[in-house]
Short mmCIF file of C-alpha atoms in Angstrom, two decimals:
data_model
loop_
_atom_site.label_atom_id
_atom_site.label_comp_id
_atom_site.label_asym_id
_atom_site.label_seq_id
_atom_site.Cartn_x
_atom_site.Cartn_y
_atom_site.Cartn_z
CA MET A 172 132.82 85.68 47.23
CA LYS A 173 134.25 82.37 48.78
CA ARG A 174 138.00 84.36 48.37
CA ILE A 175 136.50 87.04 50.66
CA VAL A 176 135.36 85.31 53.24
CA ILE A 177 138.38 83.13 53.79
CA GLY A 178 140.36 86.72 54.35
CA VAL A 179 138.26 87.97 56.60
CA LEU A 180 138.50 84.55 58.79
CA ALA A 181 142.13 84.72 58.31
CA LEU A 182 142.07 88.33 59.44
CA PHE A 183 140.07 87.36 62.84
CA LEU A 184 142.38 84.46 63.53
CA VAL A 185 145.48 86.70 63.25
CA GLY A 186 143.77 89.19 65.66
CA MET A 187 142.97 86.34 68.11
CA VAL A 188 146.79 85.39 68.16
CA GLY A 189 148.23 88.67 68.52
CA TYR A 190 145.62 89.35 71.36
CA ARG A 191 146.81 86.11 73.19
CA VAL A 192 150.31 87.25 72.90
CA ILE A 193 149.67 90.75 74.30
CA THR A 194 147.63 89.33 77.33
CA HIS A 195 150.12 86.62 77.34
CA GLY A 196 147.00 84.18 77.23
CA GLU A 197 145.15 85.72 80.35
CA GLU A 198 142.02 87.78 80.72
CA PRO A 199 141.96 90.81 82.80
CA ALA A 200 140.96 90.43 86.39
CA VAL A 201 137.49 91.90 87.57
CA LYS A 202 137.59 92.79 91.25
CA ASP A 203 134.57 91.91 93.40
CA ILE A 204 132.53 94.17 95.11
CA ASP A 205 133.85 93.53 98.60
CA ALA A 206 137.52 94.28 97.24
CA TYR A 207 136.44 97.07 95.53
CA GLN A 208 134.86 98.90 99.03
CA ALA A 209 137.89 97.52 100.82
CA GLU A 210 140.16 99.79 98.44
CA MET A 211 137.74 102.94 97.69
CA GLY A 212 135.54 102.59 100.59
CA ILE A 213 131.98 101.87 101.16
CA PRO A 214 129.86 104.30 99.62
CA VAL A 215 127.60 106.61 102.23
CA GLU A 216 126.07 110.11 102.40
CA VAL A 217 126.75 112.30 105.08
CA GLU A 218 125.73 115.25 106.67
CA ARG A 219 127.58 118.39 108.52
CA VAL A 220 126.33 118.47 112.09
CA LEU A 221 125.36 122.37 112.65
CA PRO A 222 123.56 124.31 115.27
CA GLY A 223 120.20 125.63 113.88
CA THR A 224 116.51 125.68 114.90
CA LEU A 225 114.38 122.76 115.81
CA THR A 226 110.90 122.99 115.89
CA VAL A 227 109.35 120.41 117.94
CA SER A 228 105.96 118.86 116.88
CA ARG A 229 103.77 115.96 117.83
CA ASN A 230 101.95 114.32 115.08
CA PHE A 231 98.31 113.25 114.73
CA THR A 232 95.97 112.07 112.16
CA GLY A 233 92.44 113.26 111.42
CA THR A 234 89.34 113.83 109.30
CA VAL A 235 88.72 116.96 107.75
CA GLU A 236 85.06 118.47 108.28
CA GLY A 237 83.32 121.76 107.50
CA ALA A 238 84.00 124.32 109.96
CA ARG A 239 80.21 125.47 109.27
CA GLN A 240 78.02 122.71 107.83
CA ALA A 241 74.27 122.20 107.94
CA ASP A 242 71.57 119.47 107.00
CA ALA A 243 68.49 120.39 104.91
CA ILE A 244 65.83 118.07 107.13
CA ALA A 245 62.53 116.55 105.08
CA ASN A 246 59.52 118.12 106.72
CA ALA A 247 57.51 115.39 105.68
CA THR A 248 57.12 111.81 104.69
CA GLN A 249 57.04 111.74 100.89
CA LYS A 250 58.60 110.50 97.87
CA ILE A 251 61.66 112.48 96.26
CA THR A 252 60.80 113.63 92.85
CA ALA A 253 64.22 115.74 92.23
CA ILE A 254 67.23 116.34 93.41
CA PRO A 255 68.47 119.37 91.25
CA VAL A 256 72.34 119.26 92.98
CA GLU A 257 75.43 116.95 93.09
CA VAL A 258 78.19 116.84 95.57
CA GLY A 259 80.53 119.51 95.00
CA ASP A 260 77.76 121.82 93.75
CA ALA A 261 77.67 125.63 95.49
CA VAL A 262 74.64 126.36 96.51
CA GLU A 263 72.99 129.64 98.37
CA GLN A 264 71.22 129.61 101.44
CA GLY A 265 67.29 129.34 100.25
CA GLN A 266 68.38 127.23 97.20
CA VAL A 267 65.79 124.59 96.46
CA VAL A 268 67.98 121.13 97.13
CA ALA A 269 65.00 118.55 96.55
CA GLU A 270 61.64 118.49 95.65
CA LEU A 271 58.88 115.82 97.10
CA ASP A 272 55.98 114.93 95.15
CA VAL A 273 53.18 117.45 95.07
CA ASP A 274 50.85 114.95 93.61
CA MET A 275 50.53 112.78 96.74
CA ALA A 276 47.33 112.47 98.86
CA SER A 277 48.39 114.18 101.87
CA ALA A 278 47.58 117.39 103.43
CA ARG A 279 50.78 118.90 102.73
CA SER A 280 50.44 118.07 99.07
CA LEU A 281 46.70 119.75 99.14
CA ARG A 282 48.00 122.82 100.96
CA TYR A 283 50.30 123.24 98.34
CA ARG A 284 48.02 122.70 95.43
CA GLN A 285 45.78 124.72 96.79
CA SER A 286 48.03 127.91 97.54
CA ARG A 287 49.89 127.66 94.14
CA ALA A 288 46.26 127.72 92.57
CA THR A 289 45.31 130.62 94.97
CA TYR A 290 48.76 132.59 93.89
CA GLU A 291 48.44 131.97 90.09
CA ASP A 292 44.83 133.65 90.07
CA ALA A 293 45.85 136.59 92.36
CA LYS A 294 48.76 137.45 90.28
CA ARG A 295 46.45 137.06 87.12
CA ASP A 296 43.70 139.18 88.71
CA TYR A 297 46.48 141.85 90.06
CA GLU A 298 47.97 142.01 86.37
CA ARG A 299 44.91 142.35 84.91
CA MET A 300 43.61 145.20 87.29
CA LYS A 301 46.88 147.27 86.44
CA SER A 302 46.35 147.24 82.89
CA LEU A 303 42.47 148.29 83.50
CA PHE A 304 43.91 151.36 86.24
CA GLU A 305 46.18 152.65 83.73
CA ALA A 306 42.92 152.45 81.11
CA GLY A 307 41.20 154.43 83.65
CA ALA A 308 38.65 151.82 83.98
CA VAL A 309 38.89 151.22 87.90
CA SER A 310 39.93 153.09 90.69
CA GLU A 311 43.03 153.14 92.37
CA GLN A 312 41.16 151.50 95.86
CA ALA A 313 40.28 148.31 93.78
CA LEU A 314 43.92 147.86 92.35
CA ASP A 315 45.69 148.46 95.70
CA LYS A 316 43.17 145.49 96.80
CA ALA A 317 43.86 143.26 94.15
CA LYS A 318 47.58 143.89 95.03
CA LEU A 319 47.00 143.26 98.60
CA ALA A 320 45.35 140.20 97.73
CA TYR A 321 48.34 139.00 95.47
CA GLU A 322 50.72 139.94 98.02
CA ILE A 323 48.72 137.86 100.60
CA ALA A 324 48.74 134.53 98.43
CA ALA A 325 52.41 135.31 97.54
CA ARG A 326 53.40 134.91 100.94
CA ASN A 327 51.40 132.15 101.76
CA PHE A 328 52.29 130.14 98.50
CA GLU A 329 56.13 130.83 99.57
CA ALA A 330 55.18 129.15 102.93
CA ALA A 331 53.50 126.30 101.12
CA LYS A 332 56.67 125.74 99.09
CA LYS A 333 58.26 124.72 102.05
CA LEU A 334 56.29 121.95 102.52
CA VAL A 335 57.25 119.79 99.13
CA LYS A 336 60.58 121.95 98.66
CA ILE A 337 63.67 121.21 100.58
CA GLU A 338 65.98 124.48 100.68
CA ALA A 339 69.50 124.77 101.90
CA PRO A 340 70.10 126.00 105.32
CA ILE A 341 73.17 127.70 104.50
CA SER A 342 75.22 128.90 101.62
CA GLY A 343 78.33 126.47 100.72
CA VAL A 344 79.33 123.38 99.01
CA VAL A 345 77.38 120.39 98.81
CA THR A 346 79.26 117.79 100.73
CA ARG A 347 76.69 114.74 100.93
CA VAL A 348 73.48 113.40 99.29
CA TYR A 349 71.52 110.95 101.55
CA TYR A 350 68.22 109.86 99.12
CA LYS A 351 68.03 109.00 95.37
CA VAL A 352 65.08 110.14 93.05
CA GLY A 353 62.59 108.21 93.68
CA GLU A 354 63.16 107.09 97.39
CA THR A 355 60.76 107.86 100.21
CA ALA A 356 62.07 110.68 102.74
CA ALA A 357 61.36 110.30 106.39
CA THR A 358 60.25 113.27 108.19
CA GLY A 359 63.31 115.04 110.34
CA ARG A 360 65.74 113.15 108.51
CA PRO A 361 68.53 115.23 106.36
CA VAL A 362 68.42 114.94 102.38
CA VAL A 363 71.52 116.81 101.67
CA ARG A 364 74.17 117.90 103.62
CA VAL A 365 75.82 121.57 102.94
CA ALA A 366 79.35 122.93 104.61
CA ASP A 367 80.82 126.28 104.26
CA LEU A 368 84.35 125.44 103.30
CA LYS A 369 86.05 128.95 103.67
CA GLU A 370 87.36 127.14 106.68
CA VAL A 371 87.54 123.78 107.63
CA LEU A 372 87.98 121.51 111.03
CA ILE A 373 90.22 118.48 112.00
CA LYS A 374 89.62 116.54 115.43
CA ILE A 375 92.66 114.99 116.94
CA ASP A 376 92.63 112.71 119.79
CA ILE A 377 95.69 113.44 122.24
CA ASN A 378 96.67 110.73 124.37
CA GLU A 379 98.27 110.82 128.17
CA THR A 380 101.82 110.66 127.04
CA GLN A 381 101.17 113.48 124.65
CA ILE A 382 99.29 116.21 126.20
CA SER A 383 102.22 117.91 127.90
CA GLY A 384 103.19 121.13 126.26
CA ILE A 385 100.12 121.15 123.92
CA ARG A 386 97.70 123.93 124.42
CA ASN A 387 95.04 126.14 122.71
CA GLY A 388 96.27 128.57 120.29
CA GLN A 389 99.56 126.22 119.04
CA ALA A 390 100.36 126.22 115.12
CA VAL A 391 99.77 123.47 113.65
CA GLU A 392 100.83 122.25 110.25
CA VAL A 393 98.30 120.07 107.96
CA SER A 394 98.76 117.81 104.82
CA VAL A 395 96.67 115.77 103.05
CA PRO A 396 97.46 112.61 100.42
CA ALA A 397 95.56 114.71 97.88
CA TYR A 398 98.34 117.17 97.85
CA PRO A 399 101.53 115.60 98.33
CA GLY A 400 104.22 118.33 99.63
CA ARG A 401 101.83 120.98 100.38
CA VAL A 402 101.25 122.06 103.96
CA PHE A 403 98.26 124.12 105.02
CA ALA A 404 98.79 126.41 108.21
CA GLY A 405 96.21 126.32 110.89
CA LYS A 406 95.52 126.73 114.69
CA LEU A 407 94.66 124.17 117.76
CA GLU A 408 91.41 125.18 119.57
CA ASN A 409 88.94 123.62 122.02
CA LEU A 410 91.36 121.41 123.75
CA SER A 411 89.33 119.39 126.32
CA LEU A 412 89.93 119.79 129.78
CA SER A 413 89.50 116.31 130.73
CA ALA A 414 90.46 112.81 129.25
CA ASP A 415 87.41 110.78 127.69
CA PRO A 416 87.27 108.06 130.17
CA ARG A 417 87.25 105.16 128.12
CA SER A 418 89.87 106.09 125.63
CA ARG A 419 91.93 108.12 127.97
CA THR A 420 92.71 110.67 125.40
CA PHE A 421 91.99 114.32 124.82
CA GLU A 422 89.85 115.81 122.28
CA GLY A 423 91.32 118.96 120.08
CA TRP A 424 90.32 121.03 117.08
CA VAL A 425 92.37 122.17 114.41
CA ARG A 426 90.89 125.12 112.52
CA VAL A 427 92.44 125.73 109.02
CA LYS A 428 91.55 128.56 106.37
CA ASN A 429 90.63 126.93 103.26
CA PRO A 430 90.33 129.75 101.00
CA GLU A 431 90.69 127.45 97.54
CA GLY A 432 88.71 125.08 98.79
CA LEU A 433 91.33 122.20 98.41
CA LEU A 434 90.33 120.71 101.61
CA ARG A 435 87.22 118.90 101.77
CA PRO A 436 85.27 116.68 104.34
CA GLY A 437 86.02 113.27 104.60
CA MET A 438 89.54 113.68 103.68
CA PHE A 439 92.40 111.87 105.62
CA ALA A 440 94.65 114.58 107.07
CA LYS A 441 98.37 114.45 109.42
CA VAL A 442 98.67 116.91 111.54
CA ALA A 443 101.79 118.29 113.20
CA VAL A 444 101.21 120.37 116.52
CA HIS A 445 104.28 122.84 117.29
CA THR A 446 104.70 122.71 120.99
CA ALA A 447 108.00 124.44 120.93
CA VAL A 448 110.89 126.65 118.99
CA MET A 449 114.58 125.46 119.90
CA GLU A 450 117.21 127.92 118.74
CA ASN A 451 120.88 127.19 118.24
CA VAL A 452 120.52 123.35 119.26
CA LEU A 453 122.68 120.71 117.31
CA THR A 454 120.21 118.26 115.26
CA VAL A 455 121.04 115.49 112.97
CA ALA A 456 118.45 113.63 110.58
CA LYS A 457 116.76 110.76 112.15
CA ASP A 458 118.06 108.66 109.70
CA ALA A 459 121.49 108.77 110.89
CA ILE A 460 120.57 107.41 114.22
CA VAL A 461 121.70 103.78 114.80
CA GLU A 462 120.05 101.45 117.79
CA LYS A 463 121.98 98.87 119.18
CA ASP A 464 122.31 97.02 122.77
CA GLY A 465 119.37 99.66 124.10
CA LYS A 466 121.91 102.71 123.37
CA THR A 467 121.48 105.20 120.36
CA TRP A 468 124.66 105.64 118.07
CA VAL A 469 125.56 107.52 115.24
CA TYR A 470 128.53 106.88 112.61
CA VAL A 471 131.19 109.86 112.36
CA ILE A 472 133.73 110.13 109.99
CA ASP A 473 136.98 111.04 110.91
CA GLU A 474 140.05 112.64 109.29
CA GLU A 475 141.00 109.46 107.90
CA GLU A 476 137.76 109.08 106.22
CA MET A 477 137.15 106.07 108.21
CA ALA A 478 133.87 105.25 109.92
CA ARG A 479 133.51 105.65 113.70
CA LEU A 480 130.59 104.27 115.84
CA ARG A 481 129.78 107.02 118.71
CA GLU A 482 127.02 107.03 121.34
CA VAL A 483 124.86 109.79 121.59
CA GLN A 484 122.25 111.17 123.98
CA LEU A 485 118.89 112.81 121.88
CA GLY A 486 116.63 115.39 123.22
CA GLN A 487 113.39 116.95 121.28
CA GLU A 488 112.58 115.54 117.93
CA SER A 489 110.38 117.24 115.09
CA ASP A 490 109.53 115.19 112.04
CA ASN A 491 112.68 114.03 110.58
CA ARG A 492 114.86 115.66 112.89
CA VAL A 493 116.33 115.24 116.67
CA GLN A 494 118.07 116.91 118.84
CA VAL A 495 121.54 115.95 119.94
CA VAL A 496 122.25 116.64 123.56
CA ALA A 497 125.87 115.05 124.10
CA GLY A 498 127.93 113.01 121.83
CA LEU A 499 128.78 115.23 118.91
CA ALA A 500 130.78 118.45 118.15
CA PRO A 501 129.77 121.21 115.48
CA LYS A 502 130.90 120.78 111.82
CA GLU A 503 131.61 116.79 112.58
CA GLN A 504 130.29 114.89 109.55
CA VAL A 505 127.60 111.96 110.30
CA VAL A 506 126.47 109.19 108.09
CA VAL A 507 122.79 109.63 107.35
CA LEU A 508 122.61 106.93 104.33
CA GLY A 509 124.72 103.48 103.76
CA GLN A 510 125.57 102.93 107.50
CA ASN A 511 123.73 99.68 107.52
CA LYS A 512 126.73 98.38 105.43
CA LEU A 513 129.16 100.13 107.84
CA GLN A 514 131.49 98.60 110.29
CA PRO A 515 133.37 100.52 112.71
CA GLY A 516 136.87 101.26 111.31
CA ARG A 517 135.84 100.77 107.79
CA LYS A 518 136.77 103.23 105.58
CA VAL A 519 134.07 105.34 103.51
CA ASN A 520 133.52 106.82 100.13
CA VAL A 521 131.81 109.94 100.38
CA VAL A 522 129.31 110.15 97.27
CA ALA A 523 127.20 112.99 98.72
CA ALA A 524 126.84 115.42 101.19
CA GLN A 525 124.09 117.11 102.71
CA SER A 526 124.58 120.91 104.54
#
């Protein structure tokens, strides 16, 4: 075993001596990043300037609301004994969404209990009279009298139920529950809110510098953080004709169809109002713009793959692109990524190109 170890060490020493002889005793030099970039060029991403369509838009934020929503109101100051719905539940108009205590010593509770007892008695009498009529024991007139009494009692009971049972005012989705079971509802106060979410509204505030070019009926794109990358189409409506004297802003509402029910009240929304569509104009990505000495510039790549800083004049803009009015020609290449490391006249290495 000892002989094997000695042999391996000897081979290792011979190999090291041979390596030193081949490399003349020197290790290979490693270039630093500056030297590499000076030789190969600074890596950048570019795009070619081409005529195209620019959709001009102005951006706002707002909160999603139900286009049609209503509160179920408490019609008595009584303790809540049941709330059979939760936020997100679908309900039909007239469906019970909360119940008040019927055992409390109030006139409303007493009326409810009396009408319920009268209804139950009338129902039993009517069922009994039907059986007797079918057996030939009573006249049709007696049956009709029992039926009328039952129908009157049923209507009175339905009216009395509204005193202690709170119903959904519209069909839709429960978006808010204001009370908990055991708490006392106050007369005239909302207990449950229901919204029809087939369409939603988003209120936006438009300041004086943005109002030019904005009008009712313009197309709108809406996005929410809950669904990244998804855009919902809408229209601007009910744009106010005068600014609020305090905020100096104009109020506008965006209506969005919501057949899938994805947009929910309370969601934060970004709104892009399209004010114009410009055809056959030169544009560049906003990322390409360099601001310097109060002017706007871009880095243009010449035939020798050198970066040249050129002043440009800008026009209208969209969310991520801007019109170039002067300073660029079609098919020129501009840097959109990596320009923060550039200096005029530096060689570049194009690692990616956008069309």
